[in-house]
CSV table of C-alpha atoms and ligand atoms in Angstrom, one decimal:
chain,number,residue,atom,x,y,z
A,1,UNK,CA,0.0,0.0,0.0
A,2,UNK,CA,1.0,4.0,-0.4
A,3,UNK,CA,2.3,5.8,2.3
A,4,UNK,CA,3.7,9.3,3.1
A,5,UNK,CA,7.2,7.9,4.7
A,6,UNK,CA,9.3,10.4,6.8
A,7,UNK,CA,12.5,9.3,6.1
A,8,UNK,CA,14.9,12.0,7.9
A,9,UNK,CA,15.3,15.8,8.3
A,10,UNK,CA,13.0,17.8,5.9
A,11,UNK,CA,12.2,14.4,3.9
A,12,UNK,CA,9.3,12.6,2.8
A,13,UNK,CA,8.5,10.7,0.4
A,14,UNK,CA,5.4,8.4,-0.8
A,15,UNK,CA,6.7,4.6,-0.5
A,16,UNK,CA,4.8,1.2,-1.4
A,17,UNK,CA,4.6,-0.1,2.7
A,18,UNK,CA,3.7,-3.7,4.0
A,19,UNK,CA,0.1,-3.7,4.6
A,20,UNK,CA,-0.9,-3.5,8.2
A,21,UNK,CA,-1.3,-6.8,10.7
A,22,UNK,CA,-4.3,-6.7,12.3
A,23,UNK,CA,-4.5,-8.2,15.5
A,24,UNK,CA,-8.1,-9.9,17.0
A,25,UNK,CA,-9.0,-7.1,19.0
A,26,UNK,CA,-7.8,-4.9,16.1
A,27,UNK,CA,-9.8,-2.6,13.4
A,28,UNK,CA,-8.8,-1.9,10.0
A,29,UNK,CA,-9.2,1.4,8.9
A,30,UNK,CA,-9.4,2.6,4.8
A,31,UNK,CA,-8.0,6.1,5.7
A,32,UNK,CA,-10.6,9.2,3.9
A,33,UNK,CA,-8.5,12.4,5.9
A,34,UNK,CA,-5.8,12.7,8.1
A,35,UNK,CA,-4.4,15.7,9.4
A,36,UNK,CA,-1.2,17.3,9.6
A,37,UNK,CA,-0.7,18.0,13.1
A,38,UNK,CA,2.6,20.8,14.6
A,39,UNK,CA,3.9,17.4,16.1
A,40,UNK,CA,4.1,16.2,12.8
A,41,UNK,CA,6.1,18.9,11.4
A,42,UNK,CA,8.7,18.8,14.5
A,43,UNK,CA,9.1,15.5,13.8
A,44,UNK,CA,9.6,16.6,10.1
A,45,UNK,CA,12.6,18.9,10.9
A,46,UNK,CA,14.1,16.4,13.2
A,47,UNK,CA,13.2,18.0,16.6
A,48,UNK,CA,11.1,15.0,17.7
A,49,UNK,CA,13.9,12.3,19.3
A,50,UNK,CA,10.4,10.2,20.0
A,51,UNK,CA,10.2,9.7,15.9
A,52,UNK,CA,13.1,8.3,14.6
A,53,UNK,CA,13.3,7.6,10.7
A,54,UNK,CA,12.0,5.8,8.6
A,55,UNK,CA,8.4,6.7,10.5
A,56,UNK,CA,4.8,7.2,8.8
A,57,UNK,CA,3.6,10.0,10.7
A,58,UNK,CA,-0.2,11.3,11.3
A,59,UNK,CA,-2.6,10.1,14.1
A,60,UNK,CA,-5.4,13.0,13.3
A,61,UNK,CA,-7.6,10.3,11.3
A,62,UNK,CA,-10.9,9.4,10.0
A,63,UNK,CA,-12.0,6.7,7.6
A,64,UNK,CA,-13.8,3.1,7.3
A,65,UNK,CA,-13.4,0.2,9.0
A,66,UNK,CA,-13.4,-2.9,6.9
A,67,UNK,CA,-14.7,-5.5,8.4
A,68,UNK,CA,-15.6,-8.5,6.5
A,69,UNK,CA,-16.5,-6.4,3.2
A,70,UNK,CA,-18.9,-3.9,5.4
A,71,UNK,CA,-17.4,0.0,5.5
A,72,UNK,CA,-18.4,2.0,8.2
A,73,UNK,CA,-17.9,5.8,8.7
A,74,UNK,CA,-15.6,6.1,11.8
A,75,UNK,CA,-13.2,8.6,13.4
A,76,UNK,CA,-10.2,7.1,15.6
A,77,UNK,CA,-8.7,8.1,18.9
A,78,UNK,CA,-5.1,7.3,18.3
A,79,UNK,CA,-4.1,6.7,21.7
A,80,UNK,CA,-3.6,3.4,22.8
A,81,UNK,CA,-4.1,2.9,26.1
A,82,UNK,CA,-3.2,0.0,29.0
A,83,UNK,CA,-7.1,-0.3,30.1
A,84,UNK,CA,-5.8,-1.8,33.4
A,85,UNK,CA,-3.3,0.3,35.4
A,86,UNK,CA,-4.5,3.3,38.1
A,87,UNK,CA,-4.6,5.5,35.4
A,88,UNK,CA,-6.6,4.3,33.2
A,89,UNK,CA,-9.2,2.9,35.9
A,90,UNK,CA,-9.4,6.1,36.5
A,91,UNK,CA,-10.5,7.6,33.4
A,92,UNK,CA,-7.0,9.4,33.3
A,93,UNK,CA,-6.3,7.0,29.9
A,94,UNK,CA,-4.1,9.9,29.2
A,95,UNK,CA,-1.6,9.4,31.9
A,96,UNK,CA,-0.9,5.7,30.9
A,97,UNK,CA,2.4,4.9,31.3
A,98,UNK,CA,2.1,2.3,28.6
A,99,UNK,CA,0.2,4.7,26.5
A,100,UNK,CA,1.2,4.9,22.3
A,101,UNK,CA,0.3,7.0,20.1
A,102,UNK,CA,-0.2,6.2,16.3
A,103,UNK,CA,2.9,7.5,14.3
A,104,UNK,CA,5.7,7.1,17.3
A,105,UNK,CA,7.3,4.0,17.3
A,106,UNK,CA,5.8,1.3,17.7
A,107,UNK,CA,2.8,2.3,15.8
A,108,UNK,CA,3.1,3.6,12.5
A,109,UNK,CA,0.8,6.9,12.0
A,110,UNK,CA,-1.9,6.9,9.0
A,111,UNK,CA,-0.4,8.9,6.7
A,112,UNK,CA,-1.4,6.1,4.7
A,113,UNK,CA,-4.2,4.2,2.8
A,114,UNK,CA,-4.9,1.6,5.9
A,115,UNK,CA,-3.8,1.2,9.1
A,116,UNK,CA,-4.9,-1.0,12.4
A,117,UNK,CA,-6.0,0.4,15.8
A,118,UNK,CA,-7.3,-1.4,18.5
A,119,UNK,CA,-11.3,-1.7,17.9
A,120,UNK,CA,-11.9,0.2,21.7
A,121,UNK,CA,-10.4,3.7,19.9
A,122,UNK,CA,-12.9,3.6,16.8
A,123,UNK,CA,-16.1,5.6,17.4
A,124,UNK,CA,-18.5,5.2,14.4
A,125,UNK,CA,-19.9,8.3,12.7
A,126,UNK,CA,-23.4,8.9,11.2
A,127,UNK,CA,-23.2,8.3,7.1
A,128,UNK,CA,-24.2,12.0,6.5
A,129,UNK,CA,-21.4,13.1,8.7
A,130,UNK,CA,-18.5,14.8,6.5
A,131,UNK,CA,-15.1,12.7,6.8
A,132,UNK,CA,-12.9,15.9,6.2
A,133,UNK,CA,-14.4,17.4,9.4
A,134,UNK,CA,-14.3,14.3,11.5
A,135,UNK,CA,-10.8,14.4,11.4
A,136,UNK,CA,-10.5,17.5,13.2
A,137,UNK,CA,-11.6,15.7,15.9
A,138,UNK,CA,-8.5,14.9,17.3
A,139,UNK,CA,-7.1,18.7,17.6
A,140,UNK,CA,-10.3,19.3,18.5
A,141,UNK,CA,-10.4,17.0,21.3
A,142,UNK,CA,-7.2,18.6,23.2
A,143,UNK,CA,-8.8,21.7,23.2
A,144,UNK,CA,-12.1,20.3,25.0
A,145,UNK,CA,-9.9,18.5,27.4
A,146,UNK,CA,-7.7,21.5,28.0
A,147,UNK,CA,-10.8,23.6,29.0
A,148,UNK,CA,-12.3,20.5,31.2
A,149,UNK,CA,-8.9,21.0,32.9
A,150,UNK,CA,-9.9,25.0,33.6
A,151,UNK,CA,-13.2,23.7,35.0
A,152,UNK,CA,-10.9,21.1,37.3
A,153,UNK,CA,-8.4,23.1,38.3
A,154,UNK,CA,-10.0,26.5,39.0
A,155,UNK,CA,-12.9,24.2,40.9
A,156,UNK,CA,-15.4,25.9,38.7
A,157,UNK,CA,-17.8,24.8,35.4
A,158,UNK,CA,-16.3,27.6,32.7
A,159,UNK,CA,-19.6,29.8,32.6
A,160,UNK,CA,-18.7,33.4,34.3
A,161,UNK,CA,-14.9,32.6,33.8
A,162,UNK,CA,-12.9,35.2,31.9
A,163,UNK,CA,-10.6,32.9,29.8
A,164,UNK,CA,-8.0,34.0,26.9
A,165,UNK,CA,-7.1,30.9,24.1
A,166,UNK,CA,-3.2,31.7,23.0
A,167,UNK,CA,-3.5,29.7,19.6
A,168,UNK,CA,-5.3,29.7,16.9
A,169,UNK,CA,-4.3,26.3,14.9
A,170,UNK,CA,-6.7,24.1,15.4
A,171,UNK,CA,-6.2,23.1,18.7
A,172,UNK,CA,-6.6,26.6,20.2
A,173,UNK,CA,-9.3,27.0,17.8
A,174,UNK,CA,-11.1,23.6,19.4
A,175,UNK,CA,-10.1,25.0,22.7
A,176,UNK,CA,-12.2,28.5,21.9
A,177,UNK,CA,-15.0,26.7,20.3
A,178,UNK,CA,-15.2,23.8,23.3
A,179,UNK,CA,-15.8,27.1,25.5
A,180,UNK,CA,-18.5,28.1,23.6
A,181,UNK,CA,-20.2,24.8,23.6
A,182,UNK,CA,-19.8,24.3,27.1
A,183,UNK,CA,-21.3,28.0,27.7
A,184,UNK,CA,-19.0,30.7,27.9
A,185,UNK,CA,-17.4,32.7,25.0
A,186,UNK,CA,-13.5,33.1,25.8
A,187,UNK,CA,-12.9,36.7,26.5
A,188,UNK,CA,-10.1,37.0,23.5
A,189,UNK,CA,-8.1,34.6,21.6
A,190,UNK,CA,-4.7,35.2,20.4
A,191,UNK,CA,-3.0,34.9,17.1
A,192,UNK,CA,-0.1,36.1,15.1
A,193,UNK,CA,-0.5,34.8,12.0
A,194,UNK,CA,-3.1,36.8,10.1
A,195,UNK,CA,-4.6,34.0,7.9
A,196,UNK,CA,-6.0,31.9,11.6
A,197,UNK,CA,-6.9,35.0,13.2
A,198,UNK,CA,-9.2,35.9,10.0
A,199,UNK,CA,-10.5,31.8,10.4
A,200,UNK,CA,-11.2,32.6,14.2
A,201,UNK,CA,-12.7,36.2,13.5
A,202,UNK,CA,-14.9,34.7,11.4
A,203,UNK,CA,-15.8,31.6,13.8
A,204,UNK,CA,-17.3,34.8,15.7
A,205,UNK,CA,-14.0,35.3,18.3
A,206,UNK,CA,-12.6,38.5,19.3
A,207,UNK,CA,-8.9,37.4,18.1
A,208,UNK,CA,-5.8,40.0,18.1
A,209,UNK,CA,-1.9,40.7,17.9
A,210,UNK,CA,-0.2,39.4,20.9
A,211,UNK,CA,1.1,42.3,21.2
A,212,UNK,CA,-2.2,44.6,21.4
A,213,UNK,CA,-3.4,41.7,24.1
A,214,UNK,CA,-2.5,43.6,27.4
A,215,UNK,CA,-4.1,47.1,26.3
A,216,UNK,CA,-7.1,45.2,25.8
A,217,UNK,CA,-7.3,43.5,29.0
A,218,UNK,CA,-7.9,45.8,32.0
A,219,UNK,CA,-7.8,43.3,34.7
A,220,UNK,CA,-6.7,40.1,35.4
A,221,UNK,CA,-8.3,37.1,33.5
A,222,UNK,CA,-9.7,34.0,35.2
A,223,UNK,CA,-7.9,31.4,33.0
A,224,UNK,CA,-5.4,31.2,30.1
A,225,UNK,CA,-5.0,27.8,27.9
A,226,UNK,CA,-1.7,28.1,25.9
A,227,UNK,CA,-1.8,26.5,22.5
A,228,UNK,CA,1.2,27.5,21.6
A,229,UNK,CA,3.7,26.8,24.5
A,230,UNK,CA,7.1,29.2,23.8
A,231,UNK,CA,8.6,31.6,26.0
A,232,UNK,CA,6.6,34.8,25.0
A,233,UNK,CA,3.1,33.0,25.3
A,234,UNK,CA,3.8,31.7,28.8
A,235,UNK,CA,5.1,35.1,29.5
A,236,UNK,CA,2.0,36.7,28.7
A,237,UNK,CA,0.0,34.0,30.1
A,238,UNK,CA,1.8,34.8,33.2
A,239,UNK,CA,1.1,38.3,33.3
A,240,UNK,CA,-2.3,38.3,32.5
A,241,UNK,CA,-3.7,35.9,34.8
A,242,UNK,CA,-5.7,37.2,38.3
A,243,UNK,CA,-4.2,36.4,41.7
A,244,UNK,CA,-5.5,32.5,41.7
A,245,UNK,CA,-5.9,32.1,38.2
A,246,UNK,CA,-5.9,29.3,36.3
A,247,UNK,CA,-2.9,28.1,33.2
A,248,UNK,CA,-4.0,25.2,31.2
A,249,UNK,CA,-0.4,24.3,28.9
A,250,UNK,CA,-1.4,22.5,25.7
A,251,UNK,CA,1.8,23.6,23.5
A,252,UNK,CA,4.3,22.0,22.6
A,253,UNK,CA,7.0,24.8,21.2
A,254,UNK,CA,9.6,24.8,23.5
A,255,UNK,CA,10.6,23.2,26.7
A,256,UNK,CA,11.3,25.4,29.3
A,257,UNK,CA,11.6,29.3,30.7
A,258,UNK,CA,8.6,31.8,30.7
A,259,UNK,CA,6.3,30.8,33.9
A,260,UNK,CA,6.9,33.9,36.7
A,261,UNK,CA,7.5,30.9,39.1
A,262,UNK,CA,7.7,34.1,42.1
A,263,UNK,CA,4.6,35.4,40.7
A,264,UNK,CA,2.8,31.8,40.6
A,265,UNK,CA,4.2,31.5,44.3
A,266,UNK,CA,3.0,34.5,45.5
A,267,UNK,CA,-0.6,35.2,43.7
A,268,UNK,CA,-1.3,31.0,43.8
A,269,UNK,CA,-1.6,30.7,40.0
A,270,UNK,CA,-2.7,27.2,39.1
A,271,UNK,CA,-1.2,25.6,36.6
A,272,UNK,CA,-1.6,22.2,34.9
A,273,UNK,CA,-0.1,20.7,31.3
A,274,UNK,CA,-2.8,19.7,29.2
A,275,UNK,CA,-2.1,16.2,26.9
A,276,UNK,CA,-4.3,14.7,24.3
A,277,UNK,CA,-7.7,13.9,26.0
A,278,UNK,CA,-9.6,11.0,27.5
A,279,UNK,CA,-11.9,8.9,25.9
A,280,UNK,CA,-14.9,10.7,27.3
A,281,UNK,CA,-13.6,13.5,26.1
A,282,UNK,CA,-13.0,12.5,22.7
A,283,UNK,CA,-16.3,10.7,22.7
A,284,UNK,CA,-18.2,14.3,24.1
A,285,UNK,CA,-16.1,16.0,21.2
A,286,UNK,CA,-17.0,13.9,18.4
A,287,UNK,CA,-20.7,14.2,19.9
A,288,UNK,CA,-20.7,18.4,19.9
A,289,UNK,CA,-19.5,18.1,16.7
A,290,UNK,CA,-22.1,16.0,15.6
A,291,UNK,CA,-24.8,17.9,16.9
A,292,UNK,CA,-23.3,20.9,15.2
A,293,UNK,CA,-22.3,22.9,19.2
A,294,UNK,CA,-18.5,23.2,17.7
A,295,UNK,CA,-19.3,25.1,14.5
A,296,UNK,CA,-19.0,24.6,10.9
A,297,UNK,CA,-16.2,22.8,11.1
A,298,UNK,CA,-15.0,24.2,7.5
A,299,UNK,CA,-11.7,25.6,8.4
A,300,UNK,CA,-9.5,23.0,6.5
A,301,UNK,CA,-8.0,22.3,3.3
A,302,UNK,CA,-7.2,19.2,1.6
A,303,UNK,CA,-4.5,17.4,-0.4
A,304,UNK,CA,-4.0,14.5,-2.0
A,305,UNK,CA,-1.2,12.1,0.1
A,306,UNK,CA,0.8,12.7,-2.7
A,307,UNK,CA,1.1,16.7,-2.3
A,308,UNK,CA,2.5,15.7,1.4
A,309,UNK,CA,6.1,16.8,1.3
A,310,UNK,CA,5.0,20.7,-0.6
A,311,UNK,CA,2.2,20.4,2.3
A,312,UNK,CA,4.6,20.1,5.1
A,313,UNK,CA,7.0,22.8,2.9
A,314,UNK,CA,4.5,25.0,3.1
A,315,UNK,CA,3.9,25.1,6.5
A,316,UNK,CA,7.3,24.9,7.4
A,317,UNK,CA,7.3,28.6,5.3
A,318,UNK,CA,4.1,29.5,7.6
A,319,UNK,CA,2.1,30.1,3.9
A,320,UNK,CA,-0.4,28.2,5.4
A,321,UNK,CA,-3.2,30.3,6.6
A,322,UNK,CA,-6.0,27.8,7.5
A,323,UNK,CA,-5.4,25.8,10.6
A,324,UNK,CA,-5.8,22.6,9.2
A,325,UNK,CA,-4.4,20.6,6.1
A,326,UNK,CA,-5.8,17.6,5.2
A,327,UNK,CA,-3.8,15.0,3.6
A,328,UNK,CA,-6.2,12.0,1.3
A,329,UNK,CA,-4.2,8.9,1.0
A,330,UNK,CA,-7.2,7.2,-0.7
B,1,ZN,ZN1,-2.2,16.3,16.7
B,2,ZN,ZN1,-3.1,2.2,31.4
């Protein structure tokens, strides 16, 4: 079968791969979209030690499952999870220490035209549901967890909190829109490239400049999710946030620095890292979306699997002004 291969820094290429094993509790999955996620593209230029070459990337995926000749609609959680430790009794599948994700080692991503996942992660869609916007499920579904993680952190359900979203890919996006649907509009969201903040502006957010943020704020905000995750976000987040306030850190863009530690000492700022989502929370996702509470889900573009590398390329350049590309292996 075709696959989009990443096969060392800045390179990809479409290979013939071995089909996928399926095991007994396994699904196969005919891939329709599958998204190209920031993790993806640091693992593209080689800042991702957890995906080593040669690696099929991509875990943002819907598709069919084939299952003796019947197709059925589904969207995928790629994380595969223990099902037995504390953790995951717990409904904290996300803090499995045996957790994998699809495309890190040892389970090749779906940048591809099948791929297996255990049958628990596959939530079937209704047939009129669009595939391209079931795969934004999975960005989609960080963002609903990260605001789940204000609500658990500051103690408080999100309606009557004051909350900026810094981040308008589509997982700061998901994070905006899960506010909405869980009944409160974030105050602002933030975004620096112009092409995402005209996506969000028109998903009805106030979204600005960074650097117009603090004029615009006159008082410290309740909570802050960081989508982004560098130095200058976590900065901000820091200095925006009321005595007590809540940071929910989804990013990934660089490790350390940022965080007033004195400041979180002394005004008992809570904060919490934010990863991936449960399975309640991806199943509460994919159901919003369904029901049409997250929007019109239309903020993507596509590509066929072979248009991969110029995808990434492009990116790479920041040309890309939608948050989401979506790559059709099929
Ligand atoms: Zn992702
Ligand atoms: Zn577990």
């Amino acid at each position: 079968m075709k696959a989009l291969v990443y096969e060392g820094n800045q390179s990809l290429a479409v290979r013939d791969v071995e089909e996928p094993t399926v095991g007994e509790s396994d699904a196969l999955i005919q891939v329709h979209s599958v998204g190209i996620c920031g993790s993806d593209l640091h693992a593209y230029h080689g800042h991702d030690e957890r995906r080593p070459p040669p690696l099929v990337l991509g875990h943002e995926v819907s598709g069919h499952r084939i299952d003796h000749g019947k197709s059925t609609p589904v969207v995928v959680n790629p994380l595969v999870t223990c099902g037995h430790c504390f953790a995951c009794q717990r409904g904290e599948e996300n803090l499995c220490p045996d957790r994998q994700i699809i495309s890190m080692p040892p389970r090749p991503g779906a940048f591809s035209e099948l791929f297996s996942i255990p049958e628990k992660n596959v939530i079937e869609l209704p047939t009129t549901f669009d595939l391209g916007q079931a795969a934004l499920a999975e960005p989609i579904a960080c963002g609903w967890h990260a605001t789940r993680l204000v609500e658990r952190m500051s103690g408080h359900s999100v309606v009557g909190q004051r909350i900026v979203v810094i981040g308008a890919g589509a997982v700061g996006l998901g994070a905006a829109l899960s506010c909405r649907a869980l009944g409160m509009e974030p105050l602002k969201v933030v975004e620096n490239n112009s092409g995402r903040r005209q996506t969000a502006i028109e998903a009805g957010f106030d979204c600005l400049e960074a650097s117009t943020l603090s004029t615009a704020i006159d008082h410290g905000v309740d909570a802050v999710i960081d989508a982004v995750g560098i130095r200058p976000t976590r900065e901000l987040a820091s200095q925006i946030l009321r005595p007590g306030g809540t940071l929910i850190h989804i990013g990934l863009g660089d490790a350390d620095s940022g965080i007033d530690i004195r400041r979180m000492t002394l005004q008992e700022l809570r904060v919490s890292g934010s990863y991936t989502y449960t399975m309640k929370d991806f199943r509460e996702t994919v159901t919003a979306m369904i029901d049409g509470q997250l929007g019109s889900l239309d903020w993507f573009e596509e590509a066929p699997l072979d248009a991969g590398l110029q995808c990434f390329e492009r990116l790479a350049k920041g040309q890309v002004g939608v948050p989401k590309i979506l790559l059709k292996p099929n």
